[in-house]
């Protein structure tokens, strides 16, 4: 999928500016072209490469602005590689930054206000800047930002605020009406987090003919009306964070429910929606038995797809601060903070054992017997489920 941040910044840029996109997944970086300003967004695992690109442009006399999650939480580090750093959301400060640049008074830091309230007003994303590139779809958007759960391993609350902020329903539906292809992806961290705000959007999508996917808290399935609206609006797949099947994480307000995960996943599945469950290995209560316990749990729940991650203590999270204080970080090579390497010392097993268990779980989840068993338990849309699993098999048979 194309970068969310780049579309947001492009949308916030006055039309008097010419905007050129370079996405290194598809493009070479145009170092030899002449630019008034280069803006680079970076998450933690991308930051090392972002700094290399920034340094090269600056060596050629081009001003560079760094923004995104990693520069926001480590602005002093980012500032060594940039003429300006944007802290927080770009939209509130971007036009001021451009004006300062043209006036010759570019500041080293631009700090966006801390998000408050429950309203979100952002310009429609500029999808056309991604034309000609081979993405699954460029029809992506956000209807909301923020999250109240403050999970210790997650940066969303610190970056987007501790309350759900939704765009006006009419604004979301009007943007969706401009989409000319069916496949759409919502990039909200928890699209269905506030039912009172989400339900009108879903109801308005009915009849648009869209096929969409997104990310949500599994607990939305406690509400039969919400499940019905999600299905009727054209949802074909939902990514849900199970995180851990043991300990405090299994009973966190985000995941704890009077209904079992099996029941909630069944409700979504029965509505004809593909469920992708996200699992994280490496919490402090995880010993070597966590891999078998997780496998048995997933056999009972039978989500259509499963994604396995290694716990990663990202800078700016409570988890990072605690591990740093306890001396448990193995290094601060940000390029390896990528959910696929162990970058800290686990409490109840060695880093090597944690990695091997994660890698084995990924392989075994997408063996042919595992795929056929899972597809058989998801009778709604068997062909679709089989296709998704075959595609995923190619990327999960080896770390």
CSV table of C-alpha atoms in Angstrom, one decimal:
chain,number,residue,atom,x,y,z
A,1,UNK,CA,0.0,0.0,0.0
A,2,UNK,CA,1.2,3.6,-0.6
A,3,UNK,CA,2.5,5.7,2.3
A,4,UNK,CA,-0.3,7.3,4.3
A,5,UNK,CA,2.0,10.1,5.5
A,6,UNK,CA,3.1,11.1,2.0
A,7,UNK,CA,-0.5,11.4,0.8
A,8,UNK,CA,-1.4,13.5,3.9
A,9,UNK,CA,1.5,15.9,3.3
A,10,UNK,CA,0.8,16.2,-0.4
A,11,UNK,CA,-2.8,17.0,0.4
A,12,UNK,CA,-1.7,19.7,2.8
A,13,UNK,CA,0.6,21.3,0.3
A,14,UNK,CA,-0.7,24.4,-1.6
A,15,UNK,CA,-1.5,23.8,-5.3
A,16,UNK,CA,1.1,26.5,-6.2
A,17,UNK,CA,3.8,23.9,-5.3
A,18,UNK,CA,4.7,21.1,-7.7
A,19,UNK,CA,4.9,17.8,-5.8
A,20,UNK,CA,7.1,14.9,-6.9
A,21,UNK,CA,6.9,11.5,-5.1
A,22,UNK,CA,9.7,9.0,-4.7
A,23,UNK,CA,8.8,5.7,-3.0
A,24,UNK,CA,11.9,3.5,-2.8
A,25,UNK,CA,9.8,0.4,-3.0
A,26,UNK,CA,9.1,1.3,-6.6
A,27,UNK,CA,11.4,4.3,-7.5
A,28,UNK,CA,15.0,5.3,-7.5
A,29,UNK,CA,15.7,8.4,-5.4
A,30,UNK,CA,16.1,11.3,-7.8
A,31,UNK,CA,19.2,12.9,-6.2
A,32,UNK,CA,20.2,14.7,-9.4
A,33,UNK,CA,16.9,16.6,-9.8
A,34,UNK,CA,16.5,20.2,-8.5
A,35,UNK,CA,14.2,20.6,-5.6
A,36,UNK,CA,13.2,23.6,-3.4
A,37,UNK,CA,12.6,21.2,-0.5
A,38,UNK,CA,12.7,17.5,0.3
A,39,UNK,CA,10.4,16.0,2.9
A,40,UNK,CA,11.0,12.5,4.2
A,41,UNK,CA,8.8,10.4,6.5
A,42,UNK,CA,10.1,7.5,8.5
A,43,UNK,CA,9.1,4.9,10.9
A,44,UNK,CA,11.7,3.5,13.2
A,45,UNK,CA,13.0,0.6,11.0
A,46,UNK,CA,13.2,3.1,8.1
A,47,UNK,CA,15.0,5.8,9.9
A,48,UNK,CA,18.6,4.8,9.1
A,49,UNK,CA,17.9,4.8,5.4
A,50,UNK,CA,15.9,8.1,5.8
A,51,UNK,CA,18.9,9.7,7.3
A,52,UNK,CA,21.2,8.5,4.5
A,53,UNK,CA,18.8,10.0,1.9
A,54,UNK,CA,18.6,13.2,3.9
A,55,UNK,CA,22.3,13.5,4.2
A,56,UNK,CA,22.8,13.1,0.5
A,57,UNK,CA,20.3,15.8,-0.4
A,58,UNK,CA,21.7,18.2,2.1
A,59,UNK,CA,25.2,17.6,0.8
A,60,UNK,CA,23.8,18.9,-2.6
A,61,UNK,CA,22.5,22.0,-0.9
A,62,UNK,CA,18.8,20.9,-0.8
A,63,UNK,CA,16.9,21.7,2.5
A,64,UNK,CA,15.4,18.6,4.1
A,65,UNK,CA,12.5,18.2,6.5
A,66,UNK,CA,12.1,14.9,8.4
A,67,UNK,CA,8.8,13.9,9.9
A,68,UNK,CA,6.8,10.8,11.0
A,69,UNK,CA,6.7,8.7,14.0
A,70,UNK,CA,10.5,8.2,14.6
A,71,UNK,CA,11.5,11.8,14.1
A,72,UNK,CA,8.6,12.8,16.4
A,73,UNK,CA,9.9,10.7,19.3
A,74,UNK,CA,13.6,11.4,18.7
A,75,UNK,CA,13.7,14.9,17.2
A,76,UNK,CA,17.3,15.6,18.4
A,77,UNK,CA,18.5,12.5,16.6
A,78,UNK,CA,16.6,13.4,13.4
A,79,UNK,CA,17.7,17.0,13.6
A,80,UNK,CA,21.3,15.9,13.0
A,81,UNK,CA,20.2,14.9,9.5
A,82,UNK,CA,17.6,17.6,8.6
A,83,UNK,CA,17.1,21.4,8.4
A,84,UNK,CA,13.8,21.0,10.1
A,85,UNK,CA,11.9,18.3,12.0
A,86,UNK,CA,8.1,18.1,12.3
A,87,UNK,CA,6.9,16.8,15.6
A,88,UNK,CA,3.5,15.2,15.5
A,89,UNK,CA,0.8,15.5,12.8
A,90,UNK,CA,2.0,17.4,9.7
A,91,UNK,CA,-1.2,19.1,8.6
A,92,UNK,CA,-1.3,21.8,11.3
A,93,UNK,CA,2.2,23.1,10.6
A,94,UNK,CA,3.0,22.2,7.0
A,95,UNK,CA,1.9,25.4,5.3
A,96,UNK,CA,3.6,27.5,7.9
A,97,UNK,CA,6.8,25.6,7.3
A,98,UNK,CA,6.6,26.2,3.6
A,99,UNK,CA,6.0,29.9,4.1
A,100,UNK,CA,9.0,30.1,6.4
A,101,UNK,CA,11.2,28.3,3.9
A,102,UNK,CA,10.3,30.8,1.1
A,103,UNK,CA,10.9,33.7,3.5
A,104,UNK,CA,14.3,32.3,4.5
A,105,UNK,CA,13.4,31.7,8.2
A,106,UNK,CA,13.0,27.9,8.3
A,107,UNK,CA,13.0,26.8,12.0
A,108,UNK,CA,14.7,23.6,13.3
A,109,UNK,CA,11.5,22.3,14.9
A,110,UNK,CA,7.8,22.5,14.0
A,111,UNK,CA,5.7,21.1,16.8
A,112,UNK,CA,2.0,20.3,16.0
A,113,UNK,CA,-0.5,20.9,18.8
A,114,UNK,CA,-1.4,17.8,20.9
A,115,UNK,CA,-4.6,16.4,19.4
A,116,UNK,CA,-7.7,17.1,21.6
A,117,UNK,CA,-11.4,16.6,21.2
A,118,UNK,CA,-13.2,14.1,19.0
A,119,UNK,CA,-13.3,15.9,15.7
A,120,UNK,CA,-10.8,15.3,12.9
A,121,UNK,CA,-10.6,17.7,9.9
A,122,UNK,CA,-8.0,16.8,7.3
A,123,UNK,CA,-7.9,17.4,3.5
A,124,UNK,CA,-8.7,14.5,1.1
A,125,UNK,CA,-5.6,12.5,0.3
A,126,UNK,CA,-4.0,13.1,-3.1
A,127,UNK,CA,-4.1,9.7,-4.7
A,128,UNK,CA,-2.9,10.8,-8.1
A,129,UNK,CA,0.7,11.2,-6.9
A,130,UNK,CA,0.9,7.4,-6.8
A,131,UNK,CA,-0.3,6.8,-10.3
A,132,UNK,CA,1.7,4.4,-12.4
A,133,UNK,CA,3.1,2.4,-9.5
A,134,UNK,CA,2.1,-1.2,-8.7
A,135,UNK,CA,0.3,-1.0,-5.4
A,136,UNK,CA,-2.5,-3.3,-4.3
A,137,UNK,CA,-4.7,-0.2,-4.4
A,138,UNK,CA,-4.2,3.6,-4.1
A,139,UNK,CA,-7.7,4.0,-2.7
A,140,UNK,CA,-6.7,4.4,1.0
A,141,UNK,CA,-8.1,6.8,3.5
A,142,UNK,CA,-8.5,7.6,7.2
A,143,UNK,CA,-11.9,8.2,8.8
A,144,UNK,CA,-10.4,8.5,12.3
A,145,UNK,CA,-7.2,8.8,14.3
A,146,UNK,CA,-6.3,8.2,18.0
A,147,UNK,CA,-6.7,5.4,20.5
A,148,UNK,CA,-7.5,5.4,24.2
A,149,UNK,CA,-6.0,2.1,25.1
A,150,UNK,CA,-2.4,3.1,25.6
A,151,UNK,CA,-0.9,-0.3,25.0
A,152,UNK,CA,2.7,-0.2,26.3
A,153,UNK,CA,4.2,-1.5,23.1
A,154,UNK,CA,2.2,0.8,20.8
A,155,UNK,CA,3.1,4.4,19.7
A,156,UNK,CA,-0.4,5.3,18.4
A,157,UNK,CA,-1.7,7.0,21.5
A,158,UNK,CA,1.4,9.1,21.9
A,159,UNK,CA,1.4,10.2,18.3
A,160,UNK,CA,-2.3,10.5,17.4
A,161,UNK,CA,-3.8,11.2,20.9
A,162,UNK,CA,-5.7,9.3,23.5
A,163,UNK,CA,-9.2,9.8,22.1
A,164,UNK,CA,-10.9,8.6,18.9
A,165,UNK,CA,-11.2,11.6,16.5
A,166,UNK,CA,-13.5,11.1,13.6
A,167,UNK,CA,-14.0,13.0,10.4
A,168,UNK,CA,-17.5,14.2,9.6
A,169,UNK,CA,-19.6,11.4,8.2
A,170,UNK,CA,-20.5,13.4,5.1
A,171,UNK,CA,-16.9,14.2,4.4
A,172,UNK,CA,-15.8,10.6,4.5
A,173,UNK,CA,-18.7,9.4,2.3
A,174,UNK,CA,-18.0,12.2,-0.2
A,175,UNK,CA,-14.3,11.1,-0.5
A,176,UNK,CA,-15.4,7.5,-0.9
A,177,UNK,CA,-17.7,8.5,-3.7
A,178,UNK,CA,-14.7,9.8,-5.7
A,179,UNK,CA,-13.1,6.3,-5.7
A,180,UNK,CA,-13.2,4.7,-9.2
A,181,UNK,CA,-12.2,1.2,-8.2
A,182,UNK,CA,-13.9,-1.2,-5.8
A,183,UNK,CA,-10.9,-2.2,-3.5
A,184,UNK,CA,-10.5,0.3,-0.7
A,185,UNK,CA,-8.4,0.2,2.5
A,186,UNK,CA,-9.1,2.2,5.6
A,187,UNK,CA,-5.8,3.0,7.4
A,188,UNK,CA,-7.4,3.8,10.7
A,189,UNK,CA,-5.7,2.1,13.7
A,190,UNK,CA,-9.2,1.2,15.1
A,191,UNK,CA,-11.9,2.2,12.5
A,192,UNK,CA,-14.8,0.8,14.6
A,193,UNK,CA,-13.5,2.0,18.0
A,194,UNK,CA,-16.4,4.5,18.5
A,195,UNK,CA,-19.6,2.8,17.4
A,196,UNK,CA,-21.6,6.0,17.5
A,197,UNK,CA,-19.3,7.6,15.0
A,198,UNK,CA,-18.5,4.5,12.9
A,199,UNK,CA,-22.0,3.2,12.4
A,200,UNK,CA,-23.2,6.2,10.3
A,201,UNK,CA,-20.2,5.9,8.0
A,202,UNK,CA,-20.9,2.2,7.5
A,203,UNK,CA,-24.5,2.8,6.9
A,204,UNK,CA,-23.7,5.4,4.3
A,205,UNK,CA,-21.3,3.1,2.5
A,206,UNK,CA,-24.1,0.5,1.8
A,207,UNK,CA,-24.8,0.5,-1.9
A,208,UNK,CA,-21.6,2.1,-2.9
A,209,UNK,CA,-20.3,-1.2,-4.3
A,210,UNK,CA,-17.0,-0.9,-2.5
A,211,UNK,CA,-15.0,-3.8,-1.2
A,212,UNK,CA,-12.9,-2.7,1.7
A,213,UNK,CA,-10.6,-3.9,4.4
A,214,UNK,CA,-9.3,-2.3,7.6
A,215,UNK,CA,-8.1,-2.8,11.2
A,216,UNK,CA,-10.4,-3.0,14.2
A,217,UNK,CA,-10.7,-4.1,17.8
A,218,UNK,CA,-12.1,-7.6,17.9
A,219,UNK,CA,-14.7,-6.4,20.4
A,220,UNK,CA,-16.7,-4.7,17.7
A,221,UNK,CA,-18.2,-8.1,17.1
A,222,UNK,CA,-19.9,-8.0,20.6
A,223,UNK,CA,-22.5,-5.8,18.8
A,224,UNK,CA,-24.6,-7.8,16.2
A,225,UNK,CA,-25.7,-4.6,14.5
A,226,UNK,CA,-22.1,-3.4,14.1
A,227,UNK,CA,-21.2,-6.8,12.5
A,228,UNK,CA,-24.2,-6.5,10.1
A,229,UNK,CA,-23.3,-2.9,9.1
A,230,UNK,CA,-19.7,-3.9,8.5
A,231,UNK,CA,-20.7,-6.7,6.2
A,232,UNK,CA,-23.4,-4.7,4.4
A,233,UNK,CA,-21.0,-1.8,3.8
A,234,UNK,CA,-18.8,-4.1,1.7
A,235,UNK,CA,-16.1,-5.3,4.2
A,236,UNK,CA,-14.2,-8.3,2.9
A,237,UNK,CA,-11.5,-8.4,5.6
A,238,UNK,CA,-10.7,-7.2,9.1
A,239,UNK,CA,-7.3,-7.2,10.8
A,240,UNK,CA,-7.7,-7.7,14.6
A,241,UNK,CA,-5.0,-7.6,17.3
A,242,UNK,CA,-5.2,-10.7,19.5
A,243,UNK,CA,-1.7,-9.9,20.7
A,244,UNK,CA,-1.3,-12.6,23.3
A,245,UNK,CA,-3.3,-15.6,24.4
A,246,UNK,CA,-2.0,-15.5,28.0
A,247,UNK,CA,-1.6,-13.1,30.9
A,248,UNK,CA,-2.6,-9.5,31.2
A,249,UNK,CA,-2.7,-8.9,27.5
A,250,UNK,CA,-5.5,-11.4,27.1
A,251,UNK,CA,-7.6,-9.4,29.6
A,252,UNK,CA,-6.7,-5.9,28.5
A,253,UNK,CA,-9.6,-3.5,28.0
A,254,UNK,CA,-8.8,-3.7,24.3
A,255,UNK,CA,-9.2,-7.4,24.1
A,256,UNK,CA,-11.0,-8.5,27.3
A,257,UNK,CA,-14.7,-9.4,26.6
A,258,UNK,CA,-17.5,-11.3,28.1
A,259,UNK,CA,-17.5,-13.3,24.9
A,260,UNK,CA,-14.7,-15.7,24.0
A,261,UNK,CA,-12.4,-14.8,21.0
A,262,UNK,CA,-13.8,-18.0,19.4
A,263,UNK,CA,-17.3,-16.6,19.5
A,264,UNK,CA,-16.3,-13.1,18.3
A,265,UNK,CA,-14.3,-14.5,15.4
A,266,UNK,CA,-17.2,-16.9,14.5
A,267,UNK,CA,-19.6,-13.9,14.3
A,268,UNK,CA,-17.4,-12.1,11.9
A,269,UNK,CA,-16.7,-15.2,9.9
A,270,UNK,CA,-20.4,-16.0,9.6
A,271,UNK,CA,-20.9,-12.6,8.1
A,272,UNK,CA,-18.7,-13.5,5.3
A,273,UNK,CA,-15.7,-11.4,6.4
A,274,UNK,CA,-12.1,-12.7,6.4
A,275,UNK,CA,-10.5,-12.3,9.8
A,276,UNK,CA,-6.7,-11.8,10.1
A,277,UNK,CA,-5.5,-12.3,13.6
A,278,UNK,CA,-2.3,-10.6,14.8
A,279,UNK,CA,-0.1,-12.4,17.4
A,280,UNK,CA,2.9,-11.0,19.2
A,281,UNK,CA,5.5,-13.3,20.8
A,282,UNK,CA,7.9,-12.1,23.5
A,283,UNK,CA,5.9,-10.5,26.4
A,284,UNK,CA,7.4,-10.9,29.8
A,285,UNK,CA,5.0,-13.7,30.8
A,286,UNK,CA,5.9,-15.7,27.7
A,287,UNK,CA,8.0,-18.8,28.2
A,288,UNK,CA,8.7,-21.6,25.7
A,289,UNK,CA,5.1,-22.9,26.2
A,290,UNK,CA,3.6,-19.8,24.5
A,291,UNK,CA,4.1,-21.2,21.0
A,292,UNK,CA,2.1,-24.4,21.6
A,293,UNK,CA,-0.5,-22.5,23.6
A,294,UNK,CA,-0.9,-20.0,20.7
A,295,UNK,CA,-1.2,-22.8,18.2
A,296,UNK,CA,-4.0,-24.5,20.2
A,297,UNK,CA,-5.8,-21.2,20.6
A,298,UNK,CA,-5.7,-20.5,16.9
A,299,UNK,CA,-7.0,-24.0,16.1
A,300,UNK,CA,-10.0,-23.2,18.2
A,301,UNK,CA,-10.6,-19.7,16.9
A,302,UNK,CA,-9.8,-20.6,13.2
A,303,UNK,CA,-9.2,-17.1,11.9
A,304,UNK,CA,-8.8,-17.1,8.1
A,305,UNK,CA,-5.2,-15.7,8.4
A,306,UNK,CA,-2.7,-15.2,11.1
A,307,UNK,CA,0.2,-12.7,11.3
A,308,UNK,CA,3.0,-13.4,13.8
A,309,UNK,CA,5.2,-10.6,15.1
A,310,UNK,CA,8.1,-10.4,17.5
A,311,UNK,CA,7.6,-7.9,20.3
A,312,UNK,CA,9.4,-4.7,19.4
A,313,UNK,CA,10.1,-2.0,21.9
A,314,UNK,CA,9.8,1.1,19.7
A,315,UNK,CA,11.3,4.4,20.9
A,316,UNK,CA,8.6,6.6,22.4
A,317,UNK,CA,6.6,3.7,23.9
A,318,UNK,CA,6.4,2.8,27.6
A,319,UNK,CA,7.8,-0.6,26.7
A,320,UNK,CA,11.0,0.9,25.2
A,321,UNK,CA,11.5,3.1,28.3
A,322,UNK,CA,11.1,0.2,30.7
A,323,UNK,CA,13.4,-2.1,28.7
A,324,UNK,CA,16.0,0.7,28.4
A,325,UNK,CA,15.9,1.4,32.1
A,326,UNK,CA,16.2,-2.3,32.9
A,327,UNK,CA,19.2,-2.7,30.6
A,328,UNK,CA,17.4,-5.2,28.4
A,329,UNK,CA,17.9,-3.6,25.0
A,330,UNK,CA,20.4,-5.6,23.0
A,331,UNK,CA,21.2,-2.6,20.7
A,332,UNK,CA,19.7,0.5,19.1
A,333,UNK,CA,20.2,-0.4,15.5
A,334,UNK,CA,16.9,1.0,14.4
A,335,UNK,CA,16.9,-0.8,11.1
A,336,UNK,CA,16.4,-4.0,13.0
A,337,UNK,CA,13.4,-2.8,15.0
A,338,UNK,CA,11.2,-4.4,12.5
A,339,UNK,CA,9.0,-7.1,14.2
A,340,UNK,CA,11.2,-9.8,12.7
A,341,UNK,CA,14.3,-9.6,14.9
A,342,UNK,CA,14.7,-9.9,18.7
A,343,UNK,CA,16.2,-6.6,19.8
A,344,UNK,CA,15.9,-7.1,23.6
A,345,UNK,CA,16.5,-9.7,26.3
A,346,UNK,CA,13.3,-11.7,27.0
A,347,UNK,CA,12.5,-12.5,30.6
A,348,UNK,CA,11.7,-16.2,30.4
A,349,UNK,CA,13.7,-17.5,27.4
A,350,UNK,CA,16.8,-16.6,25.4
A,351,UNK,CA,16.6,-14.3,22.4
A,352,UNK,CA,17.6,-17.3,20.2
A,353,UNK,CA,14.7,-19.5,21.5
A,354,UNK,CA,12.2,-16.7,21.0
A,355,UNK,CA,13.3,-16.2,17.4
A,356,UNK,CA,13.2,-19.9,16.6
A,357,UNK,CA,9.8,-20.3,18.1
A,358,UNK,CA,8.4,-17.3,16.1
A,359,UNK,CA,10.0,-18.6,12.9
A,360,UNK,CA,8.6,-22.1,13.4
A,361,UNK,CA,5.1,-20.7,14.1
A,362,UNK,CA,5.1,-18.7,10.9
A,363,UNK,CA,6.2,-21.7,8.8
A,364,UNK,CA,3.7,-24.2,10.4
A,365,UNK,CA,0.8,-21.8,10.1
A,366,UNK,CA,1.0,-21.9,6.3
A,367,UNK,CA,1.8,-25.6,5.6
A,368,UNK,CA,-0.8,-27.1,3.3
A,369,UNK,CA,-2.5,-29.2,6.0
A,370,UNK,CA,-2.8,-26.1,8.2
A,371,UNK,CA,-4.2,-24.1,5.3
A,372,UNK,CA,-6.8,-26.7,4.3
A,373,UNK,CA,-7.9,-27.2,8.0
A,374,UNK,CA,-8.4,-23.4,8.4
A,375,UNK,CA,-10.2,-23.0,5.1
A,376,UNK,CA,-12.6,-25.9,6.0
A,377,UNK,CA,-13.5,-24.0,9.2
A,378,UNK,CA,-14.3,-20.9,7.1
A,379,UNK,CA,-17.1,-22.1,4.8
A,380,UNK,CA,-18.1,-18.6,3.7
A,381,UNK,CA,-16.0,-17.7,0.7
A,382,UNK,CA,-13.9,-20.8,0.5
A,383,UNK,CA,-12.3,-19.8,-2.8
A,384,UNK,CA,-11.4,-16.3,-1.4
A,385,UNK,CA,-10.0,-17.8,1.8
A,386,UNK,CA,-7.9,-20.3,0.0
A,387,UNK,CA,-6.5,-17.6,-2.3
A,388,UNK,CA,-5.6,-15.4,0.6
A,389,UNK,CA,-3.8,-18.3,2.4
A,390,UNK,CA,-1.9,-19.3,-0.7
A,391,UNK,CA,-0.7,-15.8,-1.2
A,392,UNK,CA,0.4,-15.6,2.5
A,393,UNK,CA,2.1,-19.0,2.3
A,394,UNK,CA,4.7,-17.6,0.0
A,395,UNK,CA,5.8,-14.9,2.4
A,396,UNK,CA,5.6,-17.0,5.6
A,397,UNK,CA,7.4,-20.2,4.8
A,398,UNK,CA,10.7,-18.6,5.8
A,399,UNK,CA,11.6,-15.7,8.1
